CSV table of C-alpha atoms in Angstrom, one decimal:
chain,number,residue,atom,x,y,z
A,2,MET,CA,21.0,20.4,47.6
A,3,ASN,CA,19.4,22.2,50.7
A,4,ASP,CA,20.6,25.7,49.1
A,5,ILE,CA,18.3,25.0,46.0
A,6,PRO,CA,14.8,26.6,46.3
A,7,LEU,CA,11.8,24.2,46.4
A,8,SER,CA,10.3,25.8,43.4
A,9,ALA,CA,13.5,24.9,41.4
A,10,LEU,CA,13.3,21.3,42.6
A,11,PHE,CA,9.6,21.1,41.6
A,12,LEU,CA,10.4,22.5,38.3
A,13,PHE,CA,13.2,20.0,37.7
A,14,LEU,CA,11.0,17.2,38.9
A,15,LEU,CA,8.2,18.4,36.3
A,16,LEU,CA,11.0,18.3,33.7
A,17,LEU,CA,11.9,14.7,34.6
A,18,ILE,CA,8.3,13.5,34.5
A,19,LEU,CA,7.9,15.1,31.0
A,20,LEU,CA,11.2,13.4,29.8
A,21,SER,CA,9.9,10.2,31.1
A,22,ALA,CA,6.6,10.7,29.1
A,23,PHE,CA,8.7,11.3,25.9
A,24,PHE,CA,10.8,8.2,26.3
A,25,SER,CA,7.6,6.0,27.2
A,26,GLY,CA,5.5,7.6,24.3
A,27,SER,CA,8.3,7.5,21.7
A,28,GLU,CA,9.0,3.8,22.5
A,29,THR,CA,5.4,2.9,21.7
A,30,ALA,CA,5.2,5.2,18.7
A,31,LEU,CA,8.4,3.7,17.1
A,32,MET,CA,7.2,0.2,17.7
A,33,THR,CA,3.7,0.7,16.3
A,34,LEU,CA,4.7,2.5,13.2
A,35,ASN,CA,3.4,1.1,10.0
A,36,ARG,CA,6.5,-0.3,8.4
A,37,TYR,CA,5.1,-0.2,4.8
A,38,ARG,CA,4.1,3.5,5.2
A,39,MET,CA,7.5,4.4,6.8
A,40,GLU,CA,9.3,2.5,3.9
A,41,HIS,CA,7.2,4.4,1.3
A,42,LYS,CA,7.9,7.9,3.1
A,43,ALA,CA,11.7,6.9,3.4
A,44,LYS,CA,11.8,6.4,-0.3
A,45,LYS,CA,10.3,9.7,-0.9
A,46,GLY,CA,12.8,11.3,1.0
A,47,HIS,CA,11.0,12.1,4.4
A,48,LYS,CA,13.9,12.6,6.8
A,49,GLY,CA,12.1,11.5,9.9
A,50,ALA,CA,11.0,8.3,8.2
A,51,THR,CA,14.7,7.6,7.1
A,52,LEU,CA,16.0,8.1,10.7
A,53,ALA,CA,13.3,5.9,12.2
A,54,ARG,CA,14.0,3.1,9.6
A,55,ALA,CA,17.7,3.3,10.5
A,56,LEU,CA,16.9,3.0,14.2
A,57,LEU,CA,14.4,0.2,13.7
A,58,ASP,CA,16.9,-1.9,11.7
A,59,ARG,CA,18.6,-2.6,15.1
A,60,PRO,CA,15.6,-2.5,17.5
A,61,ASP,CA,17.8,-4.0,20.3
A,62,ARG,CA,20.0,-0.8,20.3
A,63,LEU,CA,17.0,1.5,20.2
A,64,ILE,CA,15.2,-0.3,23.0
A,65,GLY,CA,18.5,-0.1,25.0
A,66,LEU,CA,18.8,3.6,24.5
A,67,ILE,CA,15.2,4.4,25.4
A,68,LEU,CA,15.2,2.1,28.6
A,69,LEU,CA,18.6,3.6,29.6
A,70,GLY,CA,17.1,7.1,29.2
A,71,ASN,CA,13.7,6.2,30.9
A,72,ASN,CA,15.1,4.3,33.9
A,73,PHE,CA,17.8,7.2,34.5
A,74,VAL,CA,15.0,9.8,34.4
A,75,ASN,CA,12.7,7.7,36.5
A,76,ILE,CA,15.3,7.0,39.2
A,77,LEU,CA,16.5,10.6,39.4
A,78,ALA,CA,12.8,11.8,39.7
A,79,SER,CA,12.5,9.3,42.5
A,80,SER,CA,15.5,10.7,44.3
A,81,LEU,CA,14.4,14.1,43.8
A,82,ALA,CA,11.0,13.3,45.1
A,83,THR,CA,12.6,11.9,48.2
A,84,VAL,CA,14.7,15.2,48.8
A,85,ILE,CA,11.5,17.3,48.3
A,86,ALA,CA,9.7,15.1,50.8
A,87,LEU,CA,12.3,15.4,53.4
A,88,ARG,CA,12.4,19.3,53.3
A,89,ILE,CA,8.7,19.5,53.4
A,90,GLY,CA,7.6,16.8,56.0
A,91,GLY,CA,10.5,15.0,57.1
A,92,GLU,CA,11.1,11.2,56.9
A,93,GLY,CA,7.4,10.6,57.4
A,94,ALA,CA,6.6,12.2,54.1
A,95,ILE,CA,8.9,9.9,52.0
A,96,ALA,CA,6.4,7.2,51.8
A,97,ALA,CA,3.5,9.6,50.7
A,98,ALA,CA,5.9,11.2,48.1
A,99,ALA,CA,6.8,7.7,46.8
A,100,GLY,CA,3.0,7.0,46.3
A,101,ILE,CA,2.2,10.2,44.7
A,102,LEU,CA,5.1,10.1,42.3
A,103,THR,CA,4.2,6.5,41.3
A,104,LEU,CA,0.7,7.8,40.5
A,105,VAL,CA,1.9,10.7,38.6
A,106,ILE,CA,4.3,8.7,36.6
A,107,LEU,CA,1.8,6.1,35.9
A,108,ILE,CA,-0.8,8.5,34.6
A,109,PHE,CA,1.3,11.3,32.9
A,110,SER,CA,4.4,9.4,31.9
A,111,GLU,CA,3.2,5.9,31.0
A,112,VAL,CA,-0.5,5.5,30.2
A,113,SER,CA,-1.3,8.9,28.7
A,114,PRO,CA,1.7,9.1,26.5
A,115,LYS,CA,1.5,5.5,25.3
A,116,THR,CA,-2.2,5.7,24.5
A,117,LEU,CA,-1.6,9.0,22.5
A,118,ALA,CA,1.4,7.3,20.8
A,119,ALA,CA,-0.4,4.2,19.7
A,120,MET,CA,-3.2,6.4,18.2
A,121,HIS,CA,-0.9,8.8,16.4
A,122,PRO,CA,2.5,7.0,16.1
A,123,GLU,CA,3.9,9.1,13.2
A,124,ARG,CA,3.3,12.4,14.9
A,125,ILE,CA,5.6,11.2,17.8
A,126,ALA,CA,7.9,8.7,16.2
A,127,TYR,CA,9.4,10.8,13.3
A,128,PRO,CA,10.2,13.9,15.5
A,129,ALA,CA,11.7,11.5,18.2
A,130,ALA,CA,13.8,9.9,15.5
A,131,PHE,CA,15.6,13.4,15.2
A,132,VAL,CA,16.4,13.2,19.0
A,133,TYR,CA,17.4,9.4,19.3
A,134,ALA,CA,19.7,9.4,16.1
A,135,PRO,CA,22.3,11.6,17.5
A,136,LEU,CA,21.7,10.5,21.2
A,137,LEU,CA,22.5,6.9,20.0
A,138,LYS,CA,25.8,8.1,18.4
A,139,LEU,CA,26.8,10.1,21.6
A,140,LEU,CA,25.9,7.1,23.9
A,141,TYR,CA,26.8,4.4,21.7
A,142,PRO,CA,29.6,2.9,23.8
A,143,LEU,CA,27.3,2.7,26.8
A,144,VAL,CA,24.3,1.2,24.9
A,145,TRP,CA,26.6,-1.3,23.1
A,146,SER,CA,28.0,-2.4,26.4
A,147,ILE,CA,24.4,-3.0,27.8
A,148,ASN,CA,23.1,-4.8,24.7
A,149,TRP,CA,26.3,-6.9,24.6
A,150,VAL,CA,25.4,-8.1,28.0
A,151,ALA,CA,21.7,-8.6,27.3
A,152,ASN,CA,22.3,-10.2,24.1
A,153,GLY,CA,24.7,-12.6,25.7
A,154,LEU,CA,22.0,-13.7,28.1
A,155,LEU,CA,19.6,-14.1,25.3
A,156,ARG,CA,22.0,-16.5,23.4
A,157,LEU,CA,22.2,-18.6,26.6
A,158,LEU,CA,18.5,-19.1,26.2
A,159,GLY,CA,18.9,-19.9,22.4
A,160,VAL,CA,17.7,-16.7,21.1
A,161,ARG,CA,19.8,-14.8,18.5
A,162,PRO,CA,18.6,-11.2,18.4
A,163,GLU,CA,20.5,-10.6,14.9
A,164,ASP,CA,18.4,-13.2,13.4
A,165,ASP,CA,15.5,-12.0,11.4
A,166,GLN,CA,14.0,-15.3,10.6
A,167,GLY,CA,10.4,-16.1,11.4
A,168,ASN,CA,9.2,-12.6,10.4
A,169,ALA,CA,8.2,-13.5,6.9
A,170,LEU,CA,4.4,-13.6,6.5
A,171,SER,CA,2.7,-16.9,5.3
A,172,ARG,CA,0.1,-16.6,2.6
A,173,GLU,CA,-2.8,-16.9,5.1
A,174,GLU,CA,-1.4,-14.2,7.5
A,175,LEU,CA,-0.7,-11.8,4.4
A,176,ARG,CA,-4.4,-12.5,3.6
A,177,THR,CA,-5.4,-11.5,7.1
A,178,VAL,CA,-3.3,-8.3,6.8
A,179,VAL,CA,-5.0,-7.3,3.5
A,180,SER,CA,-8.5,-8.1,4.8
A,181,GLU,CA,-8.0,-6.2,8.1
A,182,ALA,CA,-6.5,-3.2,6.3
A,183,GLY,CA,-9.9,-1.5,6.0
A,184,ALA,CA,-9.7,2.0,4.7
A,185,MET,CA,-5.9,1.8,4.3
A,186,ILE,CA,-6.2,0.0,1.2
A,187,PRO,CA,-9.0,0.8,-1.4
A,188,LYS,CA,-11.8,-1.7,-1.6
A,189,ARG,CA,-11.1,-2.4,-5.3
A,190,SER,CA,-7.4,-2.9,-4.7
A,191,GLN,CA,-8.1,-5.0,-1.6
A,192,THR,CA,-10.4,-7.3,-3.8
A,193,MET,CA,-7.7,-7.7,-6.3
A,194,LEU,CA,-5.0,-8.5,-3.7
A,195,LEU,CA,-7.1,-11.0,-2.2
A,196,ALA,CA,-7.8,-12.6,-5.6
A,197,ILE,CA,-4.1,-12.9,-6.4
A,198,LEU,CA,-3.5,-14.6,-3.0
A,199,ASP,CA,-6.4,-17.1,-3.8
A,200,LEU,CA,-4.9,-18.0,-7.1
A,201,GLU,CA,-2.7,-20.5,-5.1
A,202,LYS,CA,-5.8,-22.3,-4.1
A,203,ALA,CA,-7.4,-22.8,-7.4
A,204,THR,CA,-6.3,-25.0,-10.4
A,205,VAL,CA,-6.6,-24.6,-14.1
A,206,GLU,CA,-9.4,-27.1,-14.1
A,207,ASP,CA,-11.4,-24.7,-11.9
A,208,ILE,CA,-11.7,-22.1,-14.6
A,209,MET,CA,-11.1,-23.9,-17.7
A,210,ILE,CA,-13.6,-23.9,-20.8
A,211,PRO,CA,-14.8,-27.6,-20.7
A,212,ARG,CA,-14.1,-29.7,-23.9
A,213,LYS,CA,-17.7,-30.0,-24.8
A,214,GLU,CA,-17.9,-26.1,-24.9
A,215,VAL,CA,-14.6,-25.6,-27.0
A,216,ASP,CA,-15.0,-24.4,-30.5
A,217,GLY,CA,-12.3,-25.7,-32.7
A,218,ILE,CA,-11.6,-26.4,-36.4
A,219,ASP,CA,-11.5,-29.9,-37.8
A,220,ILE,CA,-9.3,-30.3,-40.9
A,221,GLN,CA,-11.4,-33.0,-42.0
A,222,ASP,CA,-14.5,-30.7,-42.4
A,223,ALA,CA,-15.4,-29.1,-45.8
A,224,GLU,CA,-13.9,-25.8,-46.5
A,225,GLU,CA,-17.4,-24.1,-46.3
A,226,GLU,CA,-17.8,-25.5,-42.7
A,227,ILE,CA,-14.4,-24.3,-41.7
A,228,ILE,CA,-15.1,-20.8,-43.1
A,229,ASN,CA,-18.4,-20.6,-41.1
A,230,ALA,CA,-16.5,-21.8,-38.0
A,231,LEU,CA,-13.9,-19.2,-38.3
A,232,LYS,CA,-16.6,-16.4,-38.9
A,233,ASN,CA,-18.6,-17.4,-35.8
A,234,ALA,CA,-15.4,-17.9,-33.5
A,235,ALA,CA,-15.5,-16.2,-30.2
A,236,TYR,CA,-11.7,-16.3,-30.0
A,237,THR,CA,-8.8,-15.3,-32.1
A,238,ARG,CA,-7.1,-18.7,-31.5
A,239,LEU,CA,-8.9,-22.1,-31.9
A,240,PRO,CA,-7.7,-25.6,-31.5
A,241,LEU,CA,-7.0,-27.4,-34.6
A,242,PHE,CA,-8.3,-31.0,-34.9
A,243,ASP,CA,-7.7,-34.0,-37.1
A,244,GLY,CA,-11.0,-36.1,-37.2
A,245,GLY,CA,-12.3,-35.1,-33.8
A,246,ILE,CA,-11.7,-33.2,-30.5
A,247,ASP,CA,-9.6,-35.9,-29.0
A,248,SER,CA,-6.9,-35.3,-31.9
A,249,VAL,CA,-5.4,-31.9,-31.2
A,250,ILE,CA,-2.7,-31.2,-33.8
A,251,GLY,CA,-2.2,-27.4,-33.2
A,252,MET,CA,-3.5,-23.9,-32.7
A,253,LEU,CA,-5.0,-21.9,-35.4
A,254,HIS,CA,-4.9,-18.0,-35.5
A,255,VAL,CA,-7.8,-16.5,-37.2
A,256,ARG,CA,-5.6,-14.1,-38.8
A,257,ASP,CA,-3.3,-16.9,-40.4
A,258,ALA,CA,-6.5,-18.6,-41.6
A,259,LEU,CA,-7.7,-15.5,-43.3
A,260,ARG,CA,-4.3,-15.0,-45.1
A,261,SER,CA,-4.3,-18.7,-46.2
A,262,LEU,CA,-7.9,-18.4,-47.5
A,263,LEU,CA,-7.0,-15.4,-49.4
A,264,ASP,CA,-3.7,-16.9,-50.9
A,265,ARG,CA,-4.4,-20.6,-51.5
A,266,GLY,CA,-7.5,-21.7,-49.6
A,267,LEU,CA,-8.1,-23.7,-46.5
A,268,GLY,CA,-7.2,-27.4,-47.5
A,269,LYS,CA,-5.9,-30.0,-45.1
A,270,GLU,CA,-2.4,-29.5,-45.8
A,271,HIS,CA,-2.6,-25.8,-45.8
A,272,LEU,CA,-4.3,-25.9,-42.3
A,273,ARG,CA,-1.6,-28.2,-41.0
A,274,GLU,CA,1.3,-25.7,-42.2
A,275,ILE,CA,-0.4,-22.6,-40.7
A,276,GLY,CA,-1.3,-24.4,-37.4
A,277,ARG,CA,1.0,-23.4,-34.4
A,278,GLU,CA,2.5,-26.0,-31.9
A,279,PRO,CA,-0.2,-26.4,-29.2
A,280,TYR,CA,0.7,-25.4,-25.7
A,281,PHE,CA,-0.5,-28.2,-23.2
A,282,VAL,CA,-1.3,-27.4,-19.5
A,283,PRO,CA,-1.7,-30.2,-16.9
A,284,GLU,CA,-5.1,-30.1,-15.1
A,285,GLY,CA,-3.8,-29.7,-11.6
A,286,THR,CA,-1.6,-26.7,-12.2
A,287,HIS,CA,-2.3,-23.8,-9.7
A,288,LEU,CA,-3.4,-20.5,-11.3
A,289,TYR,CA,-0.7,-18.6,-10.0
A,290,GLN,CA,1.9,-20.9,-11.3
A,291,GLN,CA,0.0,-21.0,-14.6
A,292,LEU,CA,0.0,-17.1,-14.7
A,293,ARG,CA,3.8,-17.3,-14.5
A,294,ASN,CA,3.9,-20.1,-17.2
A,295,PHE,CA,1.9,-18.0,-19.6
A,296,GLN,CA,4.4,-15.3,-19.1
A,297,ARG,CA,7.4,-17.4,-19.5
A,298,GLU,CA,6.1,-19.3,-22.5
A,299,LYS,CA,4.8,-16.1,-24.2
A,300,GLN,CA,1.5,-18.1,-24.7
A,301,PRO,CA,-2.1,-16.6,-24.2
A,302,VAL,CA,-4.1,-20.0,-24.7
A,303,GLY,CA,-3.3,-23.3,-23.1
A,304,LEU,CA,-4.9,-26.9,-23.9
A,305,VAL,CA,-5.7,-28.5,-20.5
A,306,VAL,CA,-4.9,-32.3,-20.4
A,307,ASP,CA,-5.2,-35.0,-17.7
A,308,GLU,CA,-2.7,-37.4,-16.5
A,309,TYR,CA,-3.3,-39.6,-19.5
A,310,GLY,CA,-2.7,-36.6,-21.8
A,311,ASP,CA,-6.4,-36.6,-23.0
A,312,PHE,CA,-7.7,-33.2,-23.8
A,313,MET,CA,-10.0,-31.8,-21.1
A,314,GLY,CA,-10.6,-28.1,-21.9
A,315,LEU,CA,-9.0,-24.8,-22.7
A,316,ILE,CA,-7.8,-21.9,-20.6
A,317,THR,CA,-6.9,-18.6,-21.7
A,318,LEU,CA,-4.8,-15.7,-20.3
A,319,THR,CA,-7.9,-13.7,-20.2
A,320,ASP,CA,-9.7,-16.2,-18.1
A,321,LEU,CA,-7.0,-16.1,-15.6
A,322,LEU,CA,-6.8,-12.4,-15.4
A,323,GLU,CA,-10.5,-12.1,-14.9
A,324,GLU,CA,-9.9,-14.1,-11.7
A,325,ILE,CA,-7.9,-11.2,-10.3
A,326,VAL,CA,-9.8,-8.0,-11.8
A,327,GLY,CA,-13.2,-9.6,-12.5
A,328,GLU,CA,-15.1,-9.7,-15.7
A,329,PHE,CA,-14.0,-7.2,-18.3
A,330,ALA,CA,-17.5,-5.6,-18.4
A,331,SER,CA,-19.5,-3.1,-16.1
A,332,ASP,CA,-21.9,-5.9,-15.0
A,333,PRO,CA,-20.8,-9.3,-15.2
A,334,ALA,CA,-24.3,-10.9,-14.5
A,335,ASP,CA,-25.6,-9.1,-17.5
A,336,THR,CA,-22.8,-10.4,-19.8
A,337,ILE,CA,-22.2,-13.9,-18.8
A,338,GLY,CA,-23.8,-16.3,-21.3
A,339,GLU,CA,-24.8,-18.7,-18.6
A,340,ILE,CA,-27.0,-16.2,-16.6
A,341,HIS,CA,-30.1,-14.6,-18.1
A,342,HIS,CA,-32.3,-11.8,-16.7
A,343,SER,CA,-36.1,-12.6,-17.0
A,344,GLU,CA,-38.9,-10.0,-17.1
A,345,ASP,CA,-40.1,-11.0,-13.6
A,346,GLY,CA,-36.6,-10.2,-12.1
A,347,SER,CA,-35.6,-13.8,-11.6
A,348,LEU,CA,-32.5,-15.2,-13.2
A,349,LEU,CA,-32.2,-18.2,-15.3
A,350,ILE,CA,-28.7,-20.0,-14.8
A,351,ASP,CA,-27.3,-22.4,-17.2
A,352,CYS,CA,-25.9,-25.2,-14.9
A,353,GLY,CA,-22.9,-25.6,-17.1
A,354,ILE,CA,-21.4,-22.5,-15.4
A,355,SER,CA,-18.4,-23.0,-13.3
A,356,VAL,CA,-18.9,-22.5,-9.5
A,357,ARG,CA,-16.1,-19.9,-9.4
A,358,GLU,CA,-17.8,-18.0,-12.2
A,359,LEU,CA,-21.0,-18.1,-10.6
A,360,ASN,CA,-19.6,-16.8,-7.2
A,361,ARG,CA,-17.8,-13.9,-9.1
A,362,ALA,CA,-20.9,-13.0,-11.0
A,363,LEU,CA,-23.6,-13.0,-8.2
A,364,ARG,CA,-21.2,-12.6,-5.2
A,365,TRP,CA,-22.1,-16.0,-3.7
A,366,LYS,CA,-19.9,-18.2,-1.7
A,367,LEU,CA,-20.6,-21.6,-2.9
A,368,PRO,CA,-17.8,-24.3,-2.1
A,369,THR,CA,-15.1,-24.6,-4.8
A,370,ASN,CA,-13.3,-27.5,-3.5
A,371,GLY,CA,-15.7,-30.1,-4.9
A,372,PRO,CA,-17.7,-30.2,-8.1
A,373,LYS,CA,-16.5,-27.5,-10.5
A,374,THR,CA,-20.0,-26.6,-12.1
A,375,LEU,CA,-23.3,-25.8,-10.7
A,376,ASN,CA,-24.7,-29.0,-12.4
A,377,GLY,CA,-22.2,-31.0,-10.4
A,378,LEU,CA,-22.9,-29.2,-7.2
A,379,ILE,CA,-26.5,-29.8,-7.4
A,380,ILE,CA,-26.2,-33.5,-8.2
A,381,GLU,CA,-23.8,-33.9,-5.4
A,382,TYR,CA,-26.2,-32.3,-3.1
A,383,MET,CA,-29.4,-34.2,-4.3
A,384,GLU,CA,-27.4,-37.5,-4.8
A,385,ALA,CA,-29.7,-37.9,-7.8
A,386,ILE,CA,-30.8,-36.2,-11.0
A,387,PRO,CA,-33.7,-34.0,-9.8
A,388,GLU,CA,-36.9,-33.7,-11.7
A,389,PRO,CA,-38.0,-30.4,-13.2
A,390,GLY,CA,-39.9,-28.2,-10.6
A,391,THR,CA,-37.7,-29.5,-7.7
A,392,SER,CA,-36.8,-26.7,-5.3
A,393,LEU,CA,-33.7,-26.8,-3.1
A,394,LYS,CA,-31.4,-24.3,-1.2
A,395,LEU,CA,-27.8,-24.3,-2.2
A,396,GLY,CA,-25.5,-22.2,0.0
A,397,GLY,CA,-28.6,-20.4,1.3
A,398,HIS,CA,-29.8,-19.5,-2.1
A,399,PRO,CA,-33.1,-20.9,-3.3
A,400,LEU,CA,-33.1,-22.6,-6.6
A,401,GLU,CA,-35.8,-24.2,-8.8
A,402,ILE,CA,-34.9,-27.0,-11.4
A,403,MET,CA,-36.3,-25.8,-14.7
A,404,HIS,CA,-34.9,-28.2,-17.2
A,405,THR,CA,-32.9,-31.5,-17.1
A,406,ALA,CA,-31.7,-33.5,-20.1
A,407,GLU,CA,-30.0,-36.9,-20.3
A,408,SER,CA,-27.9,-37.1,-17.1
A,409,ALA,CA,-27.5,-33.5,-16.1
A,410,VAL,CA,-29.4,-30.5,-14.9
A,411,ARG,CA,-29.5,-27.9,-17.6
A,412,THR,CA,-31.3,-24.9,-16.2
A,413,VAL,CA,-32.2,-23.5,-12.8
A,414,LYS,CA,-34.2,-20.4,-11.8
A,415,TYR,CA,-33.2,-18.0,-8.9
A,416,VAL,CA,-35.3,-15.2,-7.6
A,417,PRO,CA,-33.0,-12.7,-5.9
A,418,GLY,CA,-34.1,-12.1,-2.3
């Protein structure tokens, strides 16, 4: 060792410090990689991503390899620094060399490369994977022996490294991931993903068309009334009643009714024949489950019933999809029948509108875990039927009662701030 020039020793020490920086930075880069982006690149044939994915499938082996290399390099650097110190200043310089080397490794081999790797993991991780993949094969017996001892100690503590349980994200954790994704997910896609996750919180009762607003065909009506009802129908499928809304006997497709009208008229028996079997939906069904039910049953419309089987309202596949993608219109507030623009810039809101629909249309955040309509929310807040002219603030939004009738608030006025 005494025959080797000091310049060569310093050069070798510099090489060891650079190797230490490589091991430290690549470890951070590989562990902070975006796994979803890595999977996507690997499926596209990116070689570095494919190697990185294979390495991360067994993180204990990868960490063992990195720590083996890093500790070997650091210990060798420490020994080399001691030799250089003895040749330059004798035994008295060993302490100074240890302090200087510690500072150099801390700054240039730990903090700096790890910070850089955390900021740009892909730039470091993928090239490093080309080094670690063959190195792991070369040193596999040694790495396996080290991991066998380490994993044995972990098993004594009740930890099984091969188990992958507990890594699945809960719904709320997944919601946080999507919310915090920022620019990684386009805003429109982010909104839709969050809406899908929210389907588990809402039930069909939250978005159904209430029974008093359901248009249907009563077979007891005169044929002229039935034809007028079909002409003014807002949907292609209508509930078929026999003597009233509480007696649902089927679903009538407008196309079938038109054919029957042209062929043989719309008599009671004819309507019964062309009526399709109704599809009933329990009121407490979660929207996510109902979406799957619509898909499985191949049904676009469901009749919502309570626990006693009484008809409560109607839900359509379109209503459910609008919970995810929004209203099928450029400006929901201009097209929703319950919200009307006034010339003075204010909005007149029909209080029969559902709270969820109102939140979606005006981007409000009124609570949805209580009353389902704006009328119910106002009455719960006021604890009485307010008189016209009464003003209140609901969720921070000033409202003025414009019209009440019977036992409900019919219309409120809102002036956007």
